[in-house]
Coordinates of C-alpha atoms in Angstrom, one line a residue:
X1163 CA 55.8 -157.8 -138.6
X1164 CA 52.7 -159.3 -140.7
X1165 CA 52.9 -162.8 -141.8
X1166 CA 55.3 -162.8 -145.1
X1167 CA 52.6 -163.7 -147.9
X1168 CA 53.9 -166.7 -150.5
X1169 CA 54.4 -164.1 -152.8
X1170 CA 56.5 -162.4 -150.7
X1171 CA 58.8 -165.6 -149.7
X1172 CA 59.8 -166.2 -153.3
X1173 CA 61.3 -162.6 -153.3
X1174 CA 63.3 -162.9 -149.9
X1175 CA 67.0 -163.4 -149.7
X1176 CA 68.4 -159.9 -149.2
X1177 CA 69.1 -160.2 -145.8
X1178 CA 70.0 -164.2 -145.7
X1179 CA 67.0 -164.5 -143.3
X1180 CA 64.1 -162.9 -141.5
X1181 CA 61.6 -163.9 -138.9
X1182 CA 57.8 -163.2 -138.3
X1183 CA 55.1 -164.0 -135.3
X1184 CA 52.3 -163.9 -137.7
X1185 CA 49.4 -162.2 -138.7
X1186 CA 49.6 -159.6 -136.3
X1187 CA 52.8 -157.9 -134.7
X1188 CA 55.3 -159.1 -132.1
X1189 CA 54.3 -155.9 -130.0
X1190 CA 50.5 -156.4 -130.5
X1191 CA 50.5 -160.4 -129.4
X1192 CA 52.6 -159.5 -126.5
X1193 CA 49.8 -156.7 -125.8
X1194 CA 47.5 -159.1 -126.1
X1195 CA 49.4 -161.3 -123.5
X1196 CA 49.8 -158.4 -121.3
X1197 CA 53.1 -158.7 -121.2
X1198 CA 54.1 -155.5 -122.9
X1199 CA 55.6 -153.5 -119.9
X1200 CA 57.6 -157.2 -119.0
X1201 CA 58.6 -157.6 -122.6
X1202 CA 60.0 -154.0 -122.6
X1203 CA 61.7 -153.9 -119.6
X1204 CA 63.7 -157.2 -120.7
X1205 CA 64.1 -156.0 -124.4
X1206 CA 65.9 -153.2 -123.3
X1207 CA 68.1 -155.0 -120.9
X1208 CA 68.9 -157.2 -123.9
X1209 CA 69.4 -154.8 -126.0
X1210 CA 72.2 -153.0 -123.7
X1211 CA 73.6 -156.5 -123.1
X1212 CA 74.3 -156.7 -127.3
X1213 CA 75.6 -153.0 -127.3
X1214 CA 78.0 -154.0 -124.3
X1215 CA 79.1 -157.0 -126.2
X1216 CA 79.4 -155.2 -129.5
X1217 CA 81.8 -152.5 -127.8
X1218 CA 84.5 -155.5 -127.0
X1219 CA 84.0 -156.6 -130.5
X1220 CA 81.4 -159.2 -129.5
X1221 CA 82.8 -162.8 -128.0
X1222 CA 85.3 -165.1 -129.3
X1223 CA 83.1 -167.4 -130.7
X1224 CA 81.3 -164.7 -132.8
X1225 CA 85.3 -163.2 -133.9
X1226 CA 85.8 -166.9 -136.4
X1227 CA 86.9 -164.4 -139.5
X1228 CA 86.8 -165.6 -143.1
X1229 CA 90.1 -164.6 -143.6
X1230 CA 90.9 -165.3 -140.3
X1231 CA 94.7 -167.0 -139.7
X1232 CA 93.5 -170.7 -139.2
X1233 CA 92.0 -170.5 -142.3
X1234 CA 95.9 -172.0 -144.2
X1235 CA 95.8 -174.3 -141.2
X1236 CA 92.4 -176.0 -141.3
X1237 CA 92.8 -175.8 -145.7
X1238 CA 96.5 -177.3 -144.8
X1239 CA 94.8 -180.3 -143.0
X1240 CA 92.3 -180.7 -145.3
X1241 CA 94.3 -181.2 -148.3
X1242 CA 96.4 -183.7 -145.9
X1243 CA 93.4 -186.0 -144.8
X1244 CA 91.5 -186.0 -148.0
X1245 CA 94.9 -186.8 -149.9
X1246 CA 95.1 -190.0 -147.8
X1247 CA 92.0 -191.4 -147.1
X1248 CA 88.0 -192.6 -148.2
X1249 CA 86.7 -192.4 -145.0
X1250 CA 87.1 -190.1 -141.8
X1251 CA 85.9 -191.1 -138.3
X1252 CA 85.9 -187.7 -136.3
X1253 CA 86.1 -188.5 -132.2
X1254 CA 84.4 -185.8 -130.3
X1255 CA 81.2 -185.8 -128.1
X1256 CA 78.6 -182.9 -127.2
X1257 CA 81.0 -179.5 -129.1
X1258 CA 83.3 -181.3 -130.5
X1259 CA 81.1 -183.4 -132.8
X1260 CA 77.7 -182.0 -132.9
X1261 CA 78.6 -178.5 -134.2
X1262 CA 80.4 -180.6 -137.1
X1263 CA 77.6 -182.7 -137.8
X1264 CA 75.1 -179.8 -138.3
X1265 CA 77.4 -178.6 -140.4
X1266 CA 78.2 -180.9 -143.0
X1267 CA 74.7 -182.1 -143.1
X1268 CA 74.5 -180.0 -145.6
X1269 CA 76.5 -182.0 -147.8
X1270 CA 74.9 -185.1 -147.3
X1271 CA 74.7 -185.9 -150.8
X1272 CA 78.5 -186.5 -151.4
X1273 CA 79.4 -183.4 -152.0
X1274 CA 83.1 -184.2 -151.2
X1275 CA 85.2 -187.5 -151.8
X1276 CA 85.7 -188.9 -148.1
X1277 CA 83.0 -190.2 -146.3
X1278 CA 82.5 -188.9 -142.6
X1279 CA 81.5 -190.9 -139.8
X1280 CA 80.6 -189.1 -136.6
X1281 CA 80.2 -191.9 -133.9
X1282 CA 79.9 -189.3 -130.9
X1283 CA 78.1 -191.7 -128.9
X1284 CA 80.3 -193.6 -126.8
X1285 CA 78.7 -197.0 -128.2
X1286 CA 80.7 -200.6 -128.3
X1287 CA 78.2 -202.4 -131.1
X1288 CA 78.4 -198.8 -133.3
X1289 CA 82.3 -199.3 -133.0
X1290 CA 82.7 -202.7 -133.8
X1291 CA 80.2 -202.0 -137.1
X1292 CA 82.2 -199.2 -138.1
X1293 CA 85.2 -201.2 -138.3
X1294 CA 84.0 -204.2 -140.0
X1295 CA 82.7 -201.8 -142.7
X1296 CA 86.1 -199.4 -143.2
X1297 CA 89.4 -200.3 -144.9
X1298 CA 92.5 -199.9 -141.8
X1299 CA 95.0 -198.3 -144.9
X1300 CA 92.4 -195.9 -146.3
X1301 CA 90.7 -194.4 -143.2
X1302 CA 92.2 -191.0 -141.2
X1303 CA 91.1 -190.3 -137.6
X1304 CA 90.2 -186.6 -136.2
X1305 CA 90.2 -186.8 -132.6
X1306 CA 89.0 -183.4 -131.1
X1307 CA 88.6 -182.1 -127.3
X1308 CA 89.0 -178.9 -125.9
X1309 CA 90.3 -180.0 -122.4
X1310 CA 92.4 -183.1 -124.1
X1311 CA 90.8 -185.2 -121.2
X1312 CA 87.2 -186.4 -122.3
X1313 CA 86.8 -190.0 -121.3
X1314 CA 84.9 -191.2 -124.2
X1315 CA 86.7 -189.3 -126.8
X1316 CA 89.7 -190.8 -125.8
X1317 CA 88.5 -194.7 -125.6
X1318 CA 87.6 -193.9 -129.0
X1319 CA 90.9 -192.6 -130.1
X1320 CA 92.4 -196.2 -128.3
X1321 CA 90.6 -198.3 -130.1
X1322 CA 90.8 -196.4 -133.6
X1323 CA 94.7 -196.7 -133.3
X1324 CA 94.1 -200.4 -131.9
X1325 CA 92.1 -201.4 -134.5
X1326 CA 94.2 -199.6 -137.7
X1327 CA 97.6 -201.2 -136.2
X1328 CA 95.7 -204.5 -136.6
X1329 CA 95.4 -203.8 -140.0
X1330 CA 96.7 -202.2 -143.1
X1331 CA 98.4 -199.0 -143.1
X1332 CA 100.8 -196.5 -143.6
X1333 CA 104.4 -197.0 -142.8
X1334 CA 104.2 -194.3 -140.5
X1335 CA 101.1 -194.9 -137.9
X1336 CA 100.6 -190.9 -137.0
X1337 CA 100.0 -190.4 -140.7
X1338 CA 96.5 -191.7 -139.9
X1339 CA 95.7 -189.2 -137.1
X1340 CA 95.2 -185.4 -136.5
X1341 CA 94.4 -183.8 -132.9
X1342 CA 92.2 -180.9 -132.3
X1343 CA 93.0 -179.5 -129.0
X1344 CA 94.2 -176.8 -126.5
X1345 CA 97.9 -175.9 -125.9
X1346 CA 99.6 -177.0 -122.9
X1347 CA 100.0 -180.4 -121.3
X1348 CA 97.2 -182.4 -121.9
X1349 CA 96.8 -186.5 -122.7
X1350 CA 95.1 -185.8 -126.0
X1351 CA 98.1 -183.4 -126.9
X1352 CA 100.4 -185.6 -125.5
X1353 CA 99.3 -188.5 -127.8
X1354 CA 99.2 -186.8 -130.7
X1355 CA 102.6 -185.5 -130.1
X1356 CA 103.9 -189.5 -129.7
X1357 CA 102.2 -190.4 -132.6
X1358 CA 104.0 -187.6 -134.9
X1359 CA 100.8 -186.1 -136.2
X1360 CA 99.2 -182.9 -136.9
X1361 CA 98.0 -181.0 -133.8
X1362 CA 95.6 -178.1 -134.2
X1363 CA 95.3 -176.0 -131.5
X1364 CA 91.7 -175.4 -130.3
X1365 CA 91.0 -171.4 -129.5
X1366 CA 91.2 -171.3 -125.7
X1367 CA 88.9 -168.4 -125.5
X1368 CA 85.5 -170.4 -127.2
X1369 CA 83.5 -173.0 -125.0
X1370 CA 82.6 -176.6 -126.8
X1371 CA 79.3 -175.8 -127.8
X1372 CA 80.4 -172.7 -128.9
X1373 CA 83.0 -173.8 -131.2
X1374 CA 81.3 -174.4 -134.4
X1375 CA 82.9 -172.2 -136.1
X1376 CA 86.3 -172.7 -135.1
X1377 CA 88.6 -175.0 -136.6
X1378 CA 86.7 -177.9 -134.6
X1379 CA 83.9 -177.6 -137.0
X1380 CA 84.7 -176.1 -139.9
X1381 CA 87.8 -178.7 -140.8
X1382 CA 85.3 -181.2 -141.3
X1383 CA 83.9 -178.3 -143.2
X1384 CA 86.4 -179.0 -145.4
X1385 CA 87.2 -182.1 -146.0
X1386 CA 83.5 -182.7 -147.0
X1387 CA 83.6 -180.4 -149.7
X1388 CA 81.7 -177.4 -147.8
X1389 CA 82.9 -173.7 -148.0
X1390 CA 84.5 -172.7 -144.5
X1391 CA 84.6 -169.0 -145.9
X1392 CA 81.0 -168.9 -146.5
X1393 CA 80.1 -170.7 -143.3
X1394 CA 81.8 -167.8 -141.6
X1395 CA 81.1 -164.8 -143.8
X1396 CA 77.5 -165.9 -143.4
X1397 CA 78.0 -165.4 -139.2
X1398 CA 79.8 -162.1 -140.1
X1399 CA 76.7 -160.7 -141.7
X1400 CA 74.5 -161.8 -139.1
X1401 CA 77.1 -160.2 -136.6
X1402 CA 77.0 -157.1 -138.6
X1403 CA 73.4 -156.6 -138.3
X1404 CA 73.6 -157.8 -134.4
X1405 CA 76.0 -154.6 -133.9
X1406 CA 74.3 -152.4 -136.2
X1407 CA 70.4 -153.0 -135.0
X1408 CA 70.4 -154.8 -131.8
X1409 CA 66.9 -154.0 -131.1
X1410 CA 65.9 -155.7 -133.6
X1411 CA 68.4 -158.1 -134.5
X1412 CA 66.8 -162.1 -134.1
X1413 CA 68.8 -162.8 -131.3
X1414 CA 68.2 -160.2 -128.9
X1415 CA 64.3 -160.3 -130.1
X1416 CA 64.4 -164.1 -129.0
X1417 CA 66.2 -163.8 -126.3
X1418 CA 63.5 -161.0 -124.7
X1419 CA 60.9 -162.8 -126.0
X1420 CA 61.9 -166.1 -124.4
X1421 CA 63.0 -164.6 -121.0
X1422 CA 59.2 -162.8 -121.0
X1423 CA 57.2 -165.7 -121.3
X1424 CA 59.2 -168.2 -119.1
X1425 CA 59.0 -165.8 -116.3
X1426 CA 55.1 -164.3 -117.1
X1427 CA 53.3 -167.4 -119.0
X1428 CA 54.8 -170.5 -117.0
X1429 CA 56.9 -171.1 -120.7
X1430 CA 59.4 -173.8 -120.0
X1431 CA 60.2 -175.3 -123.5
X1432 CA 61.5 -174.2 -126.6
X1433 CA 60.8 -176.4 -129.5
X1434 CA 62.7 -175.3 -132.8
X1435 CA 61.3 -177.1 -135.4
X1436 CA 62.8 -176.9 -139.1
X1437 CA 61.4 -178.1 -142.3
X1438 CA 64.2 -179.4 -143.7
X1439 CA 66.2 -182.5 -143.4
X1440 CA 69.1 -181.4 -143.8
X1441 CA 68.3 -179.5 -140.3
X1442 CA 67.7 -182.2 -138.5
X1443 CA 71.2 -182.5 -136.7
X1444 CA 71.2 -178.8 -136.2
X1445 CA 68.4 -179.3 -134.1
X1446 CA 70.7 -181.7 -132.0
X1447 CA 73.3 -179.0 -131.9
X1448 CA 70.6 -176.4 -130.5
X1449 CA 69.6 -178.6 -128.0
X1450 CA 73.2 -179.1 -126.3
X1451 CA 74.4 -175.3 -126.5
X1452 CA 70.5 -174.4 -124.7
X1453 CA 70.4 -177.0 -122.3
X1454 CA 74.1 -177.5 -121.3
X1455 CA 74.3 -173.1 -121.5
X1456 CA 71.0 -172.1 -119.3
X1457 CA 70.3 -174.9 -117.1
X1458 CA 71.4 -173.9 -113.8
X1459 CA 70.6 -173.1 -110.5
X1460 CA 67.5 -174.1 -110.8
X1461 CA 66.6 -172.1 -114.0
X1462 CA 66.4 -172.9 -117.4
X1463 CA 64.0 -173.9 -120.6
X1464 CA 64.0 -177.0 -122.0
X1465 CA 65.2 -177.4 -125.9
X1466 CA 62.4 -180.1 -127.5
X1467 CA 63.6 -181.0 -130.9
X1468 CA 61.4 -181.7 -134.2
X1469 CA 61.7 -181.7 -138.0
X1470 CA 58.9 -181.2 -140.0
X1471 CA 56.7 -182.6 -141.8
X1472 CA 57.5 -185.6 -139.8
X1473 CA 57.0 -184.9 -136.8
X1474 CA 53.4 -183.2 -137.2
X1475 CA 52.6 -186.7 -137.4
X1476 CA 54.3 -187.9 -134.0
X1477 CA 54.7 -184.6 -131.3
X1478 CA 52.2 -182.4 -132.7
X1479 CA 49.2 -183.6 -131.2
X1480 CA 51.3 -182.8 -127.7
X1481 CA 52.4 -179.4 -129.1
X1482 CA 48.9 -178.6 -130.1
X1483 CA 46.6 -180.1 -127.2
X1484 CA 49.1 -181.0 -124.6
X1485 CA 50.2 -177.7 -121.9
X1486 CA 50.8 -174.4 -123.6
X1487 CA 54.1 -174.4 -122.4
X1488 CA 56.2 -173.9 -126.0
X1489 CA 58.0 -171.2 -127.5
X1490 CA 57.9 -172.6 -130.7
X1491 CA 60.5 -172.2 -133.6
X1492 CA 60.0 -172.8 -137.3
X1493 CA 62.7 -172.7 -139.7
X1494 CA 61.6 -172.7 -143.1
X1495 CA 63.0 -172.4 -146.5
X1496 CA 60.7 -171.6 -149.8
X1497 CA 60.4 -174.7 -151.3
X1498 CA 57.5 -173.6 -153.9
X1499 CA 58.1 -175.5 -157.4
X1500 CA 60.7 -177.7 -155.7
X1501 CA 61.0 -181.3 -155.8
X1502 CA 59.8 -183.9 -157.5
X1503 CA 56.5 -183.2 -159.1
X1504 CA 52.7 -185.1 -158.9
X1505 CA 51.2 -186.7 -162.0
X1506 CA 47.8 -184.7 -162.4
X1507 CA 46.2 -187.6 -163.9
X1508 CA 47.5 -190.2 -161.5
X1509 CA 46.4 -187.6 -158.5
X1510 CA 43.3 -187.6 -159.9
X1511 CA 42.7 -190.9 -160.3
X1512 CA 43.1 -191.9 -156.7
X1513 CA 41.2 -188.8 -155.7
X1514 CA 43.6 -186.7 -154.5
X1515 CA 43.2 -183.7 -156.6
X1516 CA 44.5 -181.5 -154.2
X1517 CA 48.2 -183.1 -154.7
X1518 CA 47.4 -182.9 -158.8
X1519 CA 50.1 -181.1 -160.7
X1520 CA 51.9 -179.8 -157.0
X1521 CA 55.5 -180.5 -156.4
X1522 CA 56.6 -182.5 -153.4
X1523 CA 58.0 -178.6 -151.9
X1524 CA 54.7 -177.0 -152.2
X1525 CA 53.3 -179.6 -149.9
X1526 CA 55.6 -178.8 -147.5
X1527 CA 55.4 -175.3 -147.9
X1528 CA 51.5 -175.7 -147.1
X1529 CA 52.1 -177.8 -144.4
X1530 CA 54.4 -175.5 -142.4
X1531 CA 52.3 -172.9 -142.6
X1532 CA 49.4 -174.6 -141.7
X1533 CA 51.0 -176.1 -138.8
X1534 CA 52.2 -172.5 -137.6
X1535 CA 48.5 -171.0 -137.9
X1536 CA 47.2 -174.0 -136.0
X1537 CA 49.3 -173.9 -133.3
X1538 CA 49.3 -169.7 -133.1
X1539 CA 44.6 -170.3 -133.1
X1540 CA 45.4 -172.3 -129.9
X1541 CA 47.4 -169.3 -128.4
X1542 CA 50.4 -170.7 -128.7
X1543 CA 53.2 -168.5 -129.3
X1544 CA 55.1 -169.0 -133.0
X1545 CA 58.4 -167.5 -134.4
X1546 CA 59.3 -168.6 -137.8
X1547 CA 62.9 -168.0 -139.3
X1548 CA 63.1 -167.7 -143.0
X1549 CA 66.5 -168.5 -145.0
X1550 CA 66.5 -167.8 -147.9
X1551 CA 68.4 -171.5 -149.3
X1552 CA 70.1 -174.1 -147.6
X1553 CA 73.6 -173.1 -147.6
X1554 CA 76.6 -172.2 -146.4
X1555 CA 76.2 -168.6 -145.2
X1556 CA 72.9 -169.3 -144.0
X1557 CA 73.5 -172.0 -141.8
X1558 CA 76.4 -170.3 -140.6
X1559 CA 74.2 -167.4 -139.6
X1560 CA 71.7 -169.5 -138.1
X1561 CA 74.8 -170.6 -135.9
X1562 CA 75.9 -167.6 -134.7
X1563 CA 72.5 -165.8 -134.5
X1564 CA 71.7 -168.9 -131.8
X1565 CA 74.5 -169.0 -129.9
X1566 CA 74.1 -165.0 -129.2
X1567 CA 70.7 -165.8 -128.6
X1568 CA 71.7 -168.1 -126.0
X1569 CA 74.0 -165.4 -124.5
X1570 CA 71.7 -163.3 -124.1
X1571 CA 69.1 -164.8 -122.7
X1572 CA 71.8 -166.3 -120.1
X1573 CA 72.2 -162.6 -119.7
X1574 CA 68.3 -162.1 -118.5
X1575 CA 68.4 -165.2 -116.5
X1576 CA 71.4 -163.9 -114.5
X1577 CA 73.4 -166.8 -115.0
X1578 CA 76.9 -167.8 -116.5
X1579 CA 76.4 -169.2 -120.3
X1580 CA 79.8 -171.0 -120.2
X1581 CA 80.0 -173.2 -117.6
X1582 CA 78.8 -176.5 -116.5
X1583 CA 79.5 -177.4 -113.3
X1584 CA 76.9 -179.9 -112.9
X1585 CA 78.6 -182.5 -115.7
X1586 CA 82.0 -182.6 -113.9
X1587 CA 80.0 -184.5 -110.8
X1588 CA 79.3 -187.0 -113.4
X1589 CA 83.2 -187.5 -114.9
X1590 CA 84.5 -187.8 -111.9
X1591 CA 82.3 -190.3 -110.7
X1592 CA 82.5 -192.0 -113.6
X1593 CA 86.2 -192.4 -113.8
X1594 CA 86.0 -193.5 -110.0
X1595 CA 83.7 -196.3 -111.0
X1596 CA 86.3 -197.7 -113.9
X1597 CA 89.0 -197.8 -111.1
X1598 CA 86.6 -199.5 -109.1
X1599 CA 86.4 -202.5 -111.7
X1600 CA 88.0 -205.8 -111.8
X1601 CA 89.9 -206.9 -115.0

């Protein structure tokens, strides 16, 4: 596929997003690599990996309808929270926050009426700064865990209900709480159940990291403002194309691609890069579901996060002159005409001519593209993923186009996507250590 030409980006949207390696083919670079009998050979085994998935109606993860029956639940506890409250703290660490956060990034710019604070990082002096700043009566707590066990989640939750009790609040405690998590016995569950709030069960059939789509993300979906429909009929058209043209389809491409180079060209990053802000915590997102999903067994690339134009001015010297060991990942948007725009005659007096009469998006538009060509004249390898706007069915495509990636390419490594057994070592240490410690 040849480099899409400006021209050419102002016209795209029809199908919500595209992809490119540049000036010359996919299947001529990789020639050029001498990969093309190894890229082949693991195309195809992708590509009957996505037909095998497709004929059990793809994974659970991927099945998150938009009219799906936890749609009048999640709108049900929307409706309830943002009734109630100015501010929502959301407990949940790795899935069950990060997924979320990508999410509603996109509604940064208060699109809805309650403020959401995400404080997935088990930190005391980002607690105790949150609570000085929040009113006890007007602030609603959505604690969320698959497994209803995760240590941090649930020192969290204590110290929410801790801290509201201390204050002002409604006559009924539990009218300040809802519970994501799975049926069955389970402290989170059990909690919630004391407490007389809402519990929402999370699907037992999709992973953390994988749960974006589920009620775990898209409830704060709605509460700030965000269409949970679009999110997912976004993921459905991607899915549609992934059944429908698997060969071709961005996922199984990447995946192929990926697998080639790690196990040909001594490739053992992936950097995805985006050139939006908004982006920036779905860059956090990809690097959990990557890592947490393919390292194993000794196996495994490792996700190195950036947002542009920032960060050409921080990692790119390393991604340009350091070891060509990147796959790199651009995700762009057409920004021609867009932002604020530059005073010729003030441009001109400072000598910056160049910058006369351009807005602040065709800057950035330039400077994505020269970064790409730079990096792609020092033989590094480029893939850049065009949306066609930052919204809701994009970025829910961009999800779930990911996440089969990541499936896929777990597929060519030979390895199990959806486990982790490596973390546990670490939880149960660390719950040995706290009854190891003197009160």
């Amino acid at each position: 596929m040849a480099t899409l030409s400006f021209a050419e980006i102002k016209e795209f949207g029809k199908n919500m997003f595209t992809y490119s390696f540049g000036k010359e083919s996919l299947e001529a670079q990789v020639e050029a690599l001498g990969l093309t009998a190894a890229y082949k050979a693991n195309l195809e085994k992708a590509v009957a990996h996505a037909k095998a998935l497709a004929a059990d109606g793809l994974l659970p993860f991927a099945r998150q309808a938009s009219n799906g029956p936890d749609m009048g639940p999640i709108a049900a506890a929307c409706a309830r929270i943002t009734a109630s409250c100015d501010d929502l703290i959301v407990l949940g660490t790795g899935g069950s926050s990060l997924g979320a956060q990508a999410a509603i990034a996109l509604a940064r710019f208060n699109k809805g009426k309650v403020r959401i604070h995400t404080p997935d990082s088990l930190c005391p002096f980002e607690m105790d700064l949150l609570f000085k700043e929040l009113n006890t009566r007007r602030t609603h707590v959505l604690a969320i865990s698959k497994s209803g066990t995760t240590a941090e989640t649930l020192a969290q939750l204590l110290a929410c209900r801790s801290w509201i009790e201390s204050g002002e609040h409604a006559e009924n405690l539990g009218d300040h709480f809802t519970f994501v998590t799975e049926p069955g016995k389970r402290p989170l569950r059990t909690y919630g159940e004391k407490l007389g709030s809402p519990i929402l069960d999370h699907p037992t059939d999709v992973g953390g990291r994988f749960s974006v789509l589920t009620n775990v993300g898209m409830l704060p979906v709605a509460v700030s403002g965000l269409s949970v429909e679009a999110f997912r009929k976004g993921a459905e058209d991607v899915c549609e194309d992934f059944i429908a043209h698997p060969e071709t389809a961005a996922a199984v491409v990447g995946a192929a691609l990926t697998q080639t180079l790690s196990e040909h060209k001594g490739i053992t990053q992936v950097l995805i890069m985006p050139y939006a802000e908004s982006l920036r915590a779905f860059t956090r997102w990809h690097g959990q579901l990557w890592a947490e999903s393919l390292g194993k067994d000794g196996l495994g690339t490792t996700p190195v996060r950036a947002v542009g134009p920032v960060d050409q001015h921080s990692q790119l010297q390393l991604f340009l002159d350091g070891p060509n060991d990147k796959f790199c990942t651009f995700i762009t948007i057409p920004s021609f005409g867009k932002g604020p725009r530059i005073d010729p005659d003030e441009a001109k007096a400072y000598g910056l001519d160049y910058m006369a009469g351009r807005t602040i998006g065709d800057t950035v538009t330039c400077q994505s593209r020269a970064t790409q060509e730079t990096l792609r004249a020092k033989d590094r390898t480029v893939r850049e993923i065009v949306i066609d706007a930052l919204s809701e069915e994009n970025l829910g495509g961009l999800f779930v186009s990911f996440m089969l990636e990541t499936v896929v390419t777990a597929h060519l490594m030979g390895i199990n996507a959806f486990d982790q057994p490596a973390v546990e070592e670490g939880k149960i240490l660390t719950r040995q250590y706290l009854n190891e410690l003197e009160i």
